[in-house]
Coordinates of C-alpha atoms in Angstrom, one line a residue:
Chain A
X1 CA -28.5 52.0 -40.4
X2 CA -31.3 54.3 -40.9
X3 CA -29.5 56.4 -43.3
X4 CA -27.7 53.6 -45.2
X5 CA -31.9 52.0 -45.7
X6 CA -32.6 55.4 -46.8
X7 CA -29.7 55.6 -49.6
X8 CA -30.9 52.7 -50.9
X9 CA -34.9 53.5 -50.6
X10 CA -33.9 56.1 -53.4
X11 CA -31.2 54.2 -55.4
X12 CA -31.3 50.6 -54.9
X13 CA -28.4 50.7 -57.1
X14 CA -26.3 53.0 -55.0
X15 CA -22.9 51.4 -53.6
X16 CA -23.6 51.8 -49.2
X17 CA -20.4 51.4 -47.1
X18 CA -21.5 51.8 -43.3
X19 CA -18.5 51.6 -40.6
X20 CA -19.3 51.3 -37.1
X21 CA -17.1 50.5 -34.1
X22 CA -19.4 48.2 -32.6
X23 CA -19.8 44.7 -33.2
X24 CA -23.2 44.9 -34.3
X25 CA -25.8 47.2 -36.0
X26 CA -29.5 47.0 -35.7
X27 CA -30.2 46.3 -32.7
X28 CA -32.1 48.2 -29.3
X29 CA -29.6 50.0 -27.1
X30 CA -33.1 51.4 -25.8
X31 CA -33.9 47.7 -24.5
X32 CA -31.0 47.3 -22.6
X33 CA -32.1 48.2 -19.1
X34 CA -35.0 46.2 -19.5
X35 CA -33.0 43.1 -20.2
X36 CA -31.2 43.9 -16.9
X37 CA -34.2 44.2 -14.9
X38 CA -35.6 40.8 -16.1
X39 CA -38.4 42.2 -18.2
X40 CA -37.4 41.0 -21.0
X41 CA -35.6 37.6 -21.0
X42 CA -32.3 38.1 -23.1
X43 CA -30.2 40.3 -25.2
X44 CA -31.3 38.1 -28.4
X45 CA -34.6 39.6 -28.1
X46 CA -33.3 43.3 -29.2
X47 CA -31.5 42.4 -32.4
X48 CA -34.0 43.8 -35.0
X49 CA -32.0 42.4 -37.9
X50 CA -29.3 39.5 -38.8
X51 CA -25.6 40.8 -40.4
X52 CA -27.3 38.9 -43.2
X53 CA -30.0 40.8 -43.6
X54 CA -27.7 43.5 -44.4
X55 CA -25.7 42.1 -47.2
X56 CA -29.1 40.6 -48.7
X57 CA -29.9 44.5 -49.0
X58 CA -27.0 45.2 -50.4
X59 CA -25.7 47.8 -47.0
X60 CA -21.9 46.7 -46.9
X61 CA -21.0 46.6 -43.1
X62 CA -17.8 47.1 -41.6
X63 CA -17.7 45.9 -38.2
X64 CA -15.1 47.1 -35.0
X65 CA -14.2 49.8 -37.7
X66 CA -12.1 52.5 -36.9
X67 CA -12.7 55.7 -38.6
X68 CA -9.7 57.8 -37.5
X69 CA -10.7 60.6 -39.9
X70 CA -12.4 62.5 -42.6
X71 CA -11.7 65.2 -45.8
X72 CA -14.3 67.0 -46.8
X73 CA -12.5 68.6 -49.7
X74 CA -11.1 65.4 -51.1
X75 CA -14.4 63.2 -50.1
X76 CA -12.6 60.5 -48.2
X77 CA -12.5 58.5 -44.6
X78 CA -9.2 57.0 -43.6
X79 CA -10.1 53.6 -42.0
X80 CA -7.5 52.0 -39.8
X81 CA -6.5 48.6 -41.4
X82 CA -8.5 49.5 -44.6
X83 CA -6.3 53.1 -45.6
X84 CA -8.3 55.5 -47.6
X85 CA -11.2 55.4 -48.4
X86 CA -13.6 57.9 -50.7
X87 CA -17.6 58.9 -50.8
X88 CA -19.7 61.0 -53.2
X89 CA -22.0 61.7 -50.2
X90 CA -21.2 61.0 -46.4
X91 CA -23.5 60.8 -43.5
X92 CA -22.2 61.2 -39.9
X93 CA -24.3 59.3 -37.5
X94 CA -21.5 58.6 -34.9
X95 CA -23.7 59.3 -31.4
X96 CA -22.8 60.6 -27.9
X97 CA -20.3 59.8 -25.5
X98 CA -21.5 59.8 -21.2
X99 CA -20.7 63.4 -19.8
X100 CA -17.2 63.0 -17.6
X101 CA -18.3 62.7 -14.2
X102 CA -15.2 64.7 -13.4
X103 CA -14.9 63.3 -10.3
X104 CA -11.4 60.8 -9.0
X105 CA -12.0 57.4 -9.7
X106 CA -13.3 57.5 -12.9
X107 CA -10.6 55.1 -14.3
X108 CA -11.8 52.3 -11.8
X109 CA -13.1 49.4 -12.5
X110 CA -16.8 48.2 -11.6
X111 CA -18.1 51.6 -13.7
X112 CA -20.7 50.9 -15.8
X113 CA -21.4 53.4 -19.3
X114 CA -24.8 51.4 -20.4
X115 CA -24.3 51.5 -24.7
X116 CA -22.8 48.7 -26.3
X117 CA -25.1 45.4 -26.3
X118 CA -22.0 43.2 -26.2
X119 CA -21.0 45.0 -23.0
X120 CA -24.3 45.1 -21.9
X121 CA -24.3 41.3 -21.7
X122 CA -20.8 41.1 -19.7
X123 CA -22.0 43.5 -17.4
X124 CA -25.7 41.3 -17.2
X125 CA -23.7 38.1 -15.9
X126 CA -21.6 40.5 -13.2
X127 CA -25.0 41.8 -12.3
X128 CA -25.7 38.6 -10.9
X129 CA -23.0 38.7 -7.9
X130 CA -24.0 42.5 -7.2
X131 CA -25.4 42.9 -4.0
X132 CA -26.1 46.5 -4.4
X133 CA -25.4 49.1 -6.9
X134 CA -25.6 53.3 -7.5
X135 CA -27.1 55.1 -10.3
X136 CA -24.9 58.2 -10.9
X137 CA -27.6 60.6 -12.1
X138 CA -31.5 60.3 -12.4
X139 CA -31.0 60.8 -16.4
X140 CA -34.1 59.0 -18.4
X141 CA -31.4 56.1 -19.2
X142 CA -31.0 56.5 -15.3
X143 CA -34.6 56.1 -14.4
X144 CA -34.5 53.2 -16.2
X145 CA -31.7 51.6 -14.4
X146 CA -33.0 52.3 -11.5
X147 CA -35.7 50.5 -12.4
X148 CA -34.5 48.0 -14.0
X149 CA -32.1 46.8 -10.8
X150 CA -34.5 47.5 -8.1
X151 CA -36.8 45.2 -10.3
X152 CA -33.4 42.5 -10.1
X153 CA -33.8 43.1 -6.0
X154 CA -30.5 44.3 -6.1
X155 CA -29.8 46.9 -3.2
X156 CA -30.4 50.1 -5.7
X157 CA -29.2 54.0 -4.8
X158 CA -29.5 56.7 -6.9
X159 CA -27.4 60.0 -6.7
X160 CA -28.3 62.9 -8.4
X161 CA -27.4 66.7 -7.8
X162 CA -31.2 67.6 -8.3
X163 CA -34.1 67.8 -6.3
X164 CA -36.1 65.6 -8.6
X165 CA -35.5 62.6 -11.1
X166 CA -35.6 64.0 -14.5
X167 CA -35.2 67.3 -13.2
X168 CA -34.6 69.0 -16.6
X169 CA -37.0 67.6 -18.4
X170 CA -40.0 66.5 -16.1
X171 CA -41.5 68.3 -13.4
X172 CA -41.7 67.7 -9.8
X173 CA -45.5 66.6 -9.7
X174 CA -45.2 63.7 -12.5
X175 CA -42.3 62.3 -10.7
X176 CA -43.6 62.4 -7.1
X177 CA -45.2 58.8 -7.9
X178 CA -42.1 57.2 -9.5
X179 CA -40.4 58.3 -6.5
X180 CA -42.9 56.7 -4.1
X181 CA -43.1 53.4 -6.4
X182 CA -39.4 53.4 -5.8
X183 CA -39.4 53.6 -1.8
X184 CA -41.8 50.8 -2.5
X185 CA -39.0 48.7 -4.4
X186 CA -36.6 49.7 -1.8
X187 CA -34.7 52.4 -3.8
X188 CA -32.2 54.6 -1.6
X189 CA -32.8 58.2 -2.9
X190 CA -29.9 60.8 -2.5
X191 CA -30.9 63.9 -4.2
X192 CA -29.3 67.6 -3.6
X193 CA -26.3 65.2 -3.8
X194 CA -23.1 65.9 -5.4
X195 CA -21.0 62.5 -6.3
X196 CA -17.2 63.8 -5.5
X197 CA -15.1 60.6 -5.5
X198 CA -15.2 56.7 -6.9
X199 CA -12.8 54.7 -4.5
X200 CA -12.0 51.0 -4.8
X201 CA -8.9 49.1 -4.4
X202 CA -8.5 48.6 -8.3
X203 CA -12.3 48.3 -8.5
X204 CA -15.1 50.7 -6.8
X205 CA -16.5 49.5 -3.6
X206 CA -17.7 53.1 -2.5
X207 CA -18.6 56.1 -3.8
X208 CA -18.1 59.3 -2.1
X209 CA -21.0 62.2 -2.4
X210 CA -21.6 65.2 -0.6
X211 CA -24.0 63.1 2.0
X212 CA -20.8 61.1 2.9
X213 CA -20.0 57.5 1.2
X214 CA -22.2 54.9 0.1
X215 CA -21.2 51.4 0.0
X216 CA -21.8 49.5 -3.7
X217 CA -20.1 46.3 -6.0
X218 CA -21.3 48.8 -9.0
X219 CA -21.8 52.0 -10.2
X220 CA -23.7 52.6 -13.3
X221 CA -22.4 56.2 -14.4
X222 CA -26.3 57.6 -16.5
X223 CA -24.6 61.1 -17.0
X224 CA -25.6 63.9 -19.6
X225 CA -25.5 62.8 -23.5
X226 CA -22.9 64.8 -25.4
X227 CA -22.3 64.8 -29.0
X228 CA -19.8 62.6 -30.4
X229 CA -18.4 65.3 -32.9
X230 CA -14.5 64.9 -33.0
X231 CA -14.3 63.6 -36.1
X232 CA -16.8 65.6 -37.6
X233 CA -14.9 69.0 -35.8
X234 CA -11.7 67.9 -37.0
X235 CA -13.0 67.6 -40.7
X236 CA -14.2 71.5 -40.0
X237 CA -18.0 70.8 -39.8
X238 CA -19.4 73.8 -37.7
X239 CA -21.1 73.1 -34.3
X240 CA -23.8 74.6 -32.4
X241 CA -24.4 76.2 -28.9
X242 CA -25.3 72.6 -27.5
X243 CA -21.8 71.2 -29.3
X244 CA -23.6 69.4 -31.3
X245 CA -23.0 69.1 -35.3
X246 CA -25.3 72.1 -37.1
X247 CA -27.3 70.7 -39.8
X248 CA -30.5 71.9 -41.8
X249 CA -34.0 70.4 -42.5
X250 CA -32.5 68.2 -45.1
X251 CA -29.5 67.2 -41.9
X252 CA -26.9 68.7 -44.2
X253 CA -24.0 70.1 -42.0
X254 CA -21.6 73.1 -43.4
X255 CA -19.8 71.3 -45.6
X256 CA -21.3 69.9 -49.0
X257 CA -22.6 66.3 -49.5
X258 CA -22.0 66.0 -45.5
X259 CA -25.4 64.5 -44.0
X260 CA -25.4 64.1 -39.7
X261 CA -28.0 63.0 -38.0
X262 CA -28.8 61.5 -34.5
X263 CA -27.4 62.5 -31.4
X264 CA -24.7 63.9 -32.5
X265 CA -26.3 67.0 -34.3
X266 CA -28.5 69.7 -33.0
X267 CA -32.4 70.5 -34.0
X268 CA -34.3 73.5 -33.1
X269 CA -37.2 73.3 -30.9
X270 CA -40.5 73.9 -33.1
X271 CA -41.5 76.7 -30.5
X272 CA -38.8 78.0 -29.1
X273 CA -36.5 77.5 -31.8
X274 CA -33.8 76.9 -29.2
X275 CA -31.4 74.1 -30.6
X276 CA -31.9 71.0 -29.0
X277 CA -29.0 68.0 -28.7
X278 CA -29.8 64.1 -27.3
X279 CA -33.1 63.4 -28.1
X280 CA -34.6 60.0 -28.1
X281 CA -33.9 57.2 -31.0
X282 CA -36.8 57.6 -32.9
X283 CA -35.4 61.1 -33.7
X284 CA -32.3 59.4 -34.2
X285 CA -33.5 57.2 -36.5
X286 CA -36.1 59.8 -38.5
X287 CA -33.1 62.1 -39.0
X288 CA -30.8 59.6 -40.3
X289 CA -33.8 58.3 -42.8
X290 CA -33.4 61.5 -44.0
X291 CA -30.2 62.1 -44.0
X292 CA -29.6 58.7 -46.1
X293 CA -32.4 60.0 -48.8
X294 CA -30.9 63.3 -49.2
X295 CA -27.6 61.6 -49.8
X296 CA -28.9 59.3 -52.2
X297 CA -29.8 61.9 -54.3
X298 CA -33.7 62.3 -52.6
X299 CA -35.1 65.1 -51.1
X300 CA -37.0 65.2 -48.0
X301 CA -37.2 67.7 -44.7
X302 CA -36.9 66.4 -41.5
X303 CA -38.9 69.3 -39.1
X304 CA -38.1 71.0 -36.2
X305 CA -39.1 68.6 -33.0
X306 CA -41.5 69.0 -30.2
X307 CA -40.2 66.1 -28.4
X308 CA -42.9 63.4 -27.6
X309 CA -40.8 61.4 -25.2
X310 CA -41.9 58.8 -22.4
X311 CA -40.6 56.0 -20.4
X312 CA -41.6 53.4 -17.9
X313 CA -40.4 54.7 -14.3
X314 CA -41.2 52.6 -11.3
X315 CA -44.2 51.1 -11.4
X316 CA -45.7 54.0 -13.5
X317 CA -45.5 55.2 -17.2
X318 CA -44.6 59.0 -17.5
X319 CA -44.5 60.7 -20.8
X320 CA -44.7 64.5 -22.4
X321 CA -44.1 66.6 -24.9
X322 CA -42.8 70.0 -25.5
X323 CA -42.6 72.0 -22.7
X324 CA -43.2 71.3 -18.8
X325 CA -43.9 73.9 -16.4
X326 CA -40.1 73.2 -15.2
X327 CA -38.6 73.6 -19.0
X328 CA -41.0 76.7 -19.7
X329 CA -40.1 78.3 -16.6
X330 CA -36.6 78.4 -16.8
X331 CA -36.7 79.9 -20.9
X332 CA -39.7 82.1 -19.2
X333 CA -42.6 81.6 -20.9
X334 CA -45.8 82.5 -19.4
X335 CA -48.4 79.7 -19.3
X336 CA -51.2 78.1 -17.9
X337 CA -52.1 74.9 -16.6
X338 CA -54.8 72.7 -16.7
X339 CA -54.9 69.5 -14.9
X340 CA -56.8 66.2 -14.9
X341 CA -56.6 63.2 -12.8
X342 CA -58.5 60.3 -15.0
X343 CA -58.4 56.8 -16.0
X344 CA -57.3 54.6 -18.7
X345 CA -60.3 52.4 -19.1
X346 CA -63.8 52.5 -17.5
X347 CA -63.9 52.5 -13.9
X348 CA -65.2 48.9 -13.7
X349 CA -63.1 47.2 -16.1
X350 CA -60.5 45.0 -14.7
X351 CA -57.2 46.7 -15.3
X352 CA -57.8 50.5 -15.3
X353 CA -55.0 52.7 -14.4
X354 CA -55.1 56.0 -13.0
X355 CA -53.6 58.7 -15.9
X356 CA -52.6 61.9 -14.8
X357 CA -52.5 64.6 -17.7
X358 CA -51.0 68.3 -17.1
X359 CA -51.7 70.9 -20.0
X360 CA -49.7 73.5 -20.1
X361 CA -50.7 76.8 -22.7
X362 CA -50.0 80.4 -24.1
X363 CA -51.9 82.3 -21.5
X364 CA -53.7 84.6 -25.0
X365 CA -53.8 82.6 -27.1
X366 CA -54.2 79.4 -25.6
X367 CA -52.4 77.5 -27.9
X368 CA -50.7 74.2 -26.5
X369 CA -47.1 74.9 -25.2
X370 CA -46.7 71.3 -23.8
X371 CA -48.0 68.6 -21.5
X372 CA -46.8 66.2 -18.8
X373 CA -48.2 62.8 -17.7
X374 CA -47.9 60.2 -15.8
X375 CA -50.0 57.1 -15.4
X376 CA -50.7 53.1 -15.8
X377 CA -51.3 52.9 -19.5
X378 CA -52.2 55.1 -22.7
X379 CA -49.1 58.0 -21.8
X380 CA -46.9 57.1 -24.6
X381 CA -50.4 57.5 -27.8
X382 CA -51.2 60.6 -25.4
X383 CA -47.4 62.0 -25.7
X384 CA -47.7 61.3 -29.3
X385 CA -50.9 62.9 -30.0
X386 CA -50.3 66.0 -27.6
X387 CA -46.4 66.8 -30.0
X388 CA -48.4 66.7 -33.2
X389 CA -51.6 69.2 -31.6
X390 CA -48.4 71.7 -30.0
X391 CA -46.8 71.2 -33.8
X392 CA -50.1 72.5 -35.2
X393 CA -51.4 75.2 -33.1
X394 CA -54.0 73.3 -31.5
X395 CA -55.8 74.9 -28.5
X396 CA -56.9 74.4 -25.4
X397 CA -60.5 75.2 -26.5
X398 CA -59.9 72.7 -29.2
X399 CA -58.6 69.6 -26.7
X400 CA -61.6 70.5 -24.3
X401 CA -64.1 69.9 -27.1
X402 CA -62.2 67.0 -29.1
X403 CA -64.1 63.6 -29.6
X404 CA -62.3 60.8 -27.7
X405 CA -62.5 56.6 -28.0
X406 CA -64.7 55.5 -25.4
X407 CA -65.1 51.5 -25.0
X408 CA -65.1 50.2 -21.5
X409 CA -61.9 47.9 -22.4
X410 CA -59.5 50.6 -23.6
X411 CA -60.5 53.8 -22.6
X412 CA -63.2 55.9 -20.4
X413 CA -65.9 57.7 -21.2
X414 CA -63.9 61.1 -20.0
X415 CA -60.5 61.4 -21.2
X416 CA -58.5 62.9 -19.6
X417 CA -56.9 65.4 -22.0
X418 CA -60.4 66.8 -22.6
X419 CA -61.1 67.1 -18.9
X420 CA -57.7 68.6 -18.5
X421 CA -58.0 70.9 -21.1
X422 CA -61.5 72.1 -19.7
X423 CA -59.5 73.1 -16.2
X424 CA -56.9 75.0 -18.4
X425 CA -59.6 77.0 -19.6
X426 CA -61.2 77.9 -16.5
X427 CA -57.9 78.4 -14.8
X428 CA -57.1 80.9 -17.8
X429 CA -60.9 82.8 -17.5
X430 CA -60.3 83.8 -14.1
X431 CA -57.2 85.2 -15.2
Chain X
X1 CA -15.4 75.2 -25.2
X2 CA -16.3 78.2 -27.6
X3 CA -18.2 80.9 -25.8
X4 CA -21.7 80.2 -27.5
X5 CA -21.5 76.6 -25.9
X6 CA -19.8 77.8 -22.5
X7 CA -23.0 80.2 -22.0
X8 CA -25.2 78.1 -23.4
X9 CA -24.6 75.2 -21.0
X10 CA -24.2 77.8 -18.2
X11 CA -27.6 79.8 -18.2
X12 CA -29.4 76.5 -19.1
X13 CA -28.0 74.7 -16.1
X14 CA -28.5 77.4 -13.6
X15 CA -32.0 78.5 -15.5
X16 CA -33.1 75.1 -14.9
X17 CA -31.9 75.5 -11.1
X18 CA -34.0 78.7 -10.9
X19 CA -37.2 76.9 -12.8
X20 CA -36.7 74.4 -10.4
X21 CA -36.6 76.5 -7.2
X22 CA -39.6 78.1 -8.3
X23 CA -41.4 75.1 -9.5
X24 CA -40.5 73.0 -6.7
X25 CA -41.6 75.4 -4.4
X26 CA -45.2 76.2 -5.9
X27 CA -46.0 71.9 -5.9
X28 CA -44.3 72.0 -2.7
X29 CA -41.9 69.2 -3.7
X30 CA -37.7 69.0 -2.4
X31 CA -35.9 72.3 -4.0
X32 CA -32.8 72.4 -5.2
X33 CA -29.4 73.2 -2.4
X34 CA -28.8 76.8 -2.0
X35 CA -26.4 78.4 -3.9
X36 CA -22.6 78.0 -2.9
X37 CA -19.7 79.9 -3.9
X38 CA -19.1 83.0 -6.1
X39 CA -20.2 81.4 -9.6
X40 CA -23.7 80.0 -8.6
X41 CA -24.4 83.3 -6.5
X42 CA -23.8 84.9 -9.8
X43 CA -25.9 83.0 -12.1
X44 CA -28.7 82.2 -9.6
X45 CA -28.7 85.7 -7.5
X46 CA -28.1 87.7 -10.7
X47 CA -28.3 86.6 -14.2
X48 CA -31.5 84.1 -13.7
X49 CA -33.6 87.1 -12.2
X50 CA -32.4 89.6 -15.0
X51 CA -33.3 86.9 -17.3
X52 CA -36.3 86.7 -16.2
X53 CA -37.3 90.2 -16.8
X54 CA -36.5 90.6 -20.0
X55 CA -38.9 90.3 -22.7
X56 CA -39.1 87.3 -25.2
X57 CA -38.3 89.3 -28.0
X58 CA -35.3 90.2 -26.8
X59 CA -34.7 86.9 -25.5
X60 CA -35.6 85.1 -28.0
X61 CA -33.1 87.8 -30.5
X62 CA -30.5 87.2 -28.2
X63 CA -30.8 83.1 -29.0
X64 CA -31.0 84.2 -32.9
X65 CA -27.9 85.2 -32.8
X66 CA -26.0 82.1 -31.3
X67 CA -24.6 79.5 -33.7
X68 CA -26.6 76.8 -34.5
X69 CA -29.0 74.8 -36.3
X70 CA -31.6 77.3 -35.4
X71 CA -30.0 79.6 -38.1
X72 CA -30.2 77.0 -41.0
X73 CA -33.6 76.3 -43.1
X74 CA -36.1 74.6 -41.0
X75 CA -40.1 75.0 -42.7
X76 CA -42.6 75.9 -40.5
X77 CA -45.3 73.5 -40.1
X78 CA -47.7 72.9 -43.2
X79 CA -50.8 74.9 -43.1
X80 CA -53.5 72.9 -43.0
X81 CA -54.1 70.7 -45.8
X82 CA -57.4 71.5 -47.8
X83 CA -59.9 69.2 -46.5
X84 CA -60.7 65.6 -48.2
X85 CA -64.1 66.9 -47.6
X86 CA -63.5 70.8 -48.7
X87 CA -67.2 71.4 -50.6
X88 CA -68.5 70.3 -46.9
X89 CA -66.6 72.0 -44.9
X90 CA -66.9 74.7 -46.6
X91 CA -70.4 75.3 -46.4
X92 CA -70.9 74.3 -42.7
X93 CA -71.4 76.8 -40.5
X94 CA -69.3 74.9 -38.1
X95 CA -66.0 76.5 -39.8
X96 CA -67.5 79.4 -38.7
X97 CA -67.8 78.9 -35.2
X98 CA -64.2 78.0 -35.3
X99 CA -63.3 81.2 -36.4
X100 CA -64.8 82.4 -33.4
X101 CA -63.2 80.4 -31.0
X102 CA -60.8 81.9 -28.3
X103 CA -57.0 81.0 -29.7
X104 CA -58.2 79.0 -33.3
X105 CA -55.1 81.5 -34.7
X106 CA -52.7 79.2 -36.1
X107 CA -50.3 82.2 -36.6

């Protein structure tokens, strides 16, 4: 919907068919969990904008549409029910599917793929009868339903063949906490564990892992996002290393007046320059706003991402950007680290949190590589600000000496990216 | 699976297995299972160390020259913009000092 509000930001004029399978558009798959976990009261609450909304801008919908397939030489989509149908521009936005678990079973019922809203609130009423419950993989959507059902005070175990939650994004230190706050909400932890079998007469009521079976009602399957690409494959657009539709700054794929955007396209790191696939929706949606200007005849550059990203795990709030010591290790970069333990408000006012920040930086030239947090309050504006300092070169020396917010309400007189970025640069003067 | 994706999800995986070991182990946290079987002796025993060894630049050549959005037109990040207050900064000897600073290179 992003793209179809950015069509029309350039020509209000300009005729904006969108057709999505779903029954809805607008609204936060994001929010989901939260609903689950009872932080959030109901699925109402996520809808950003009525159907109506839509056809007073002029965005004609087509709901439970099924787009069975694309020519890009003869500028057409064939709809089922609706025949053939033609475009002067086209933008792909059609998402990720869960990774197979690959495992027997995975045709039972009682397995739960959290994406579509309408599902989502089927699945909230079963929720209510489910006595306990496995998360197939400590994923960030994972994380979050791990939460989210532990915060229900349903019986909650996670599997995951990692050693950590988050593994390949976050590193072990910034998770130790969640993973305590969990024990604390009762969550049964089975890392270094490979899921091999659901079983279930009809409908799972075990699965089987390398640790031996675990008892559930449910299994909420958080595996790897991959990108949805088979109609844009079978239309001949050219995909990437991560599978993922190939596309430019202006999210133009191989084939002219083709636009992609969201998870189902690829975008380079802006260090690495390693192609990147399944980041979060604000990407998603920044990419598609761009994607719908370009094809409405616009121009504007989407950039290369350094990935701000965050979430609420457990009791705590953990966040980053760019690189972790985990992520840089295994491209090997070199780096140093700076660390901080500080607090989100002044030590006496009701309500501080601790906030944990971990710098991470070229060894030379100390420029920022990335950073890792995890804290009470103030992660996600620190994830934020430390992806635009990494975007534009800024240093360690530079964080150490910044000027920070200090009011006793909102923040402390030492902030904790300063102090961290002091450590950093006496970790990287010794060498 | 074309073989740009097949190794790319490959030495990701298992260089995120090795990262992890490593990581793990210098924070003192769980580590991941020891290798089993032919394929993870390879890519854990053999390729992660190799890759390991060699420099970025051949790395980082080596990524170059896999499909992917990588090799489309991405702009670097803007220079700084000149300052709403150029005529000051200018002529304070504070954007001197920053010349000086360790790292103020924005390459």
């Amino acid at each position: 919907m992003g793209a179809a509000g950015g069509v029309k930001a350039v020509d209000p004029e300009a005729e904006v068919v969108v057709y999505t399978g779903f029954d809805d558009v607008a609204y936060s798959p994001c929010g989901i969990p939260y609903v689950h976990g009872r932080e959030i009261e109901n699925f109402e609450k996520l809808f950003l904008a009525s159907k109506q909304a839509y056809v007073d801008a002029g965005i004609d919908v087509h709901y439970n549409a099924d787009v069975t397939g694309v020519d890009v030489k003869g500028k057409t989509v064939d709809v089922a029910g609706e025949g053939q149908m033609s475009w002067d521009a086209l933008v792909l936005g059609t998402g990720f599917n869960y990774a197979d678990p690959g495992v027997p079973g995975g045709d039972l019922d009682g397995l739960y793929y959290v994406k579509n809203i309408r599902e989502a609130m089927e699945w909230d009423k079963v929720l209510d009868s489910v006595k306990s419950a496995v998360v197939i993989q400590a994923s960030p959507l994972g994380v979050e339903m791990v939460t989210g059902l532990a915060h229900r005070g349903i019986e909650t175990h996670l599997v995951d063949p990692s050693p950590w939650a988050m593994s390949e994004v976050a590193d072990p230190d910034i998770m130790a906490p969640v993973e305590e706050s969990w024990d604390e909400l009762g969550v049964v932890k089975h890392f270094n564990t490979t899921l091999t079998a659901f079983t279930g007469d009809g409908t799972v009521s075990a699965v089987q892992t390398s640790d031996g079976e675990i008892p559930v009602d449910l299994a909420v399957v958080c595996t790897h996002k991959e990108p949805n690409t088979a109609l844009g494959v079978a239309a001949g657009l050219k995909t990437g290393s991560t599978g993922g539709i190939i596309v430019d700054e202006r999210m133009a794929t191989s084939a002219p007046d083709v636009f992609a955007a969201g998870d189902c396209t690829e975008i380079p790191h802006g260090l690495s320059g390693v192609p990147l696939q399944g980041l979060t929706g604000s990407h998603a949606y920044a990419q598609g706003k761009t994607a719908g200007i370009n094809a409405g005849g616009g121009s504007r550059a989407y950039s290369s991402v350094y990935v701000p990203w965050g979430t609420a795990a457990g009791k705590w709030i953990i966040g980053g950007a760019s690189f972790g010591e985990t992520t840089a290790t295994a491209l090997g970069i070199p780096y140093v680290v700076g660390n901080a333990q500080g607090i989100s408000r002044a030590r006496y006012y009701p309500g501080v949190k601790p906030v944990k920040v971990k710098l991470l930086a070229e060894p030379d030239s100390l420029r920022l590589l990335g950073a890792q947090m995890v804290g009470g309050e103030g992660i996600k504006e620190r994830a934020d600000f430390l992806a635009v300092a990494v975007k534009f070169g800024l240093t360690l020396t530079d964080l150490a000496r910044m000027e920070n917010v200090y009011s006793p309400a909102i923040g402390a007189l030492n902030e904790p990216i300063v102090v961290a970025a002091q450590n950093g640069l006496d970790t990287a003067s010794k060498g | 699976m074309s073989f740009s994706r097949w190794l790319r999800s490959n030495s990701e995986h298992y260089l995120l297995i090795a990262a992890q070991q490593r990581v793990g182990s210098q924070h003192g946290a769980r580590t991941p299972r020891k290798p089993h079987g032919l394929a993870e002796f390879f890519w854990l025993r053999i390729f992660a160390p190799v890759y390991r060894v060699l420099p970025w630049s051949l790395r980082r050549r080596v990524m170059r020259t896999m499909p992917g959005s990588h090799r489309r037109q991405w702009s670097p990040p803007p220079e700084p913009h000149g300052s709403a207050l150029q005529s000051y900064l200018s002529s304070s000897p504070i954007q001197g000092e920053r010349k000086s600073d360790n790292g103020t290179d924005r390459g």
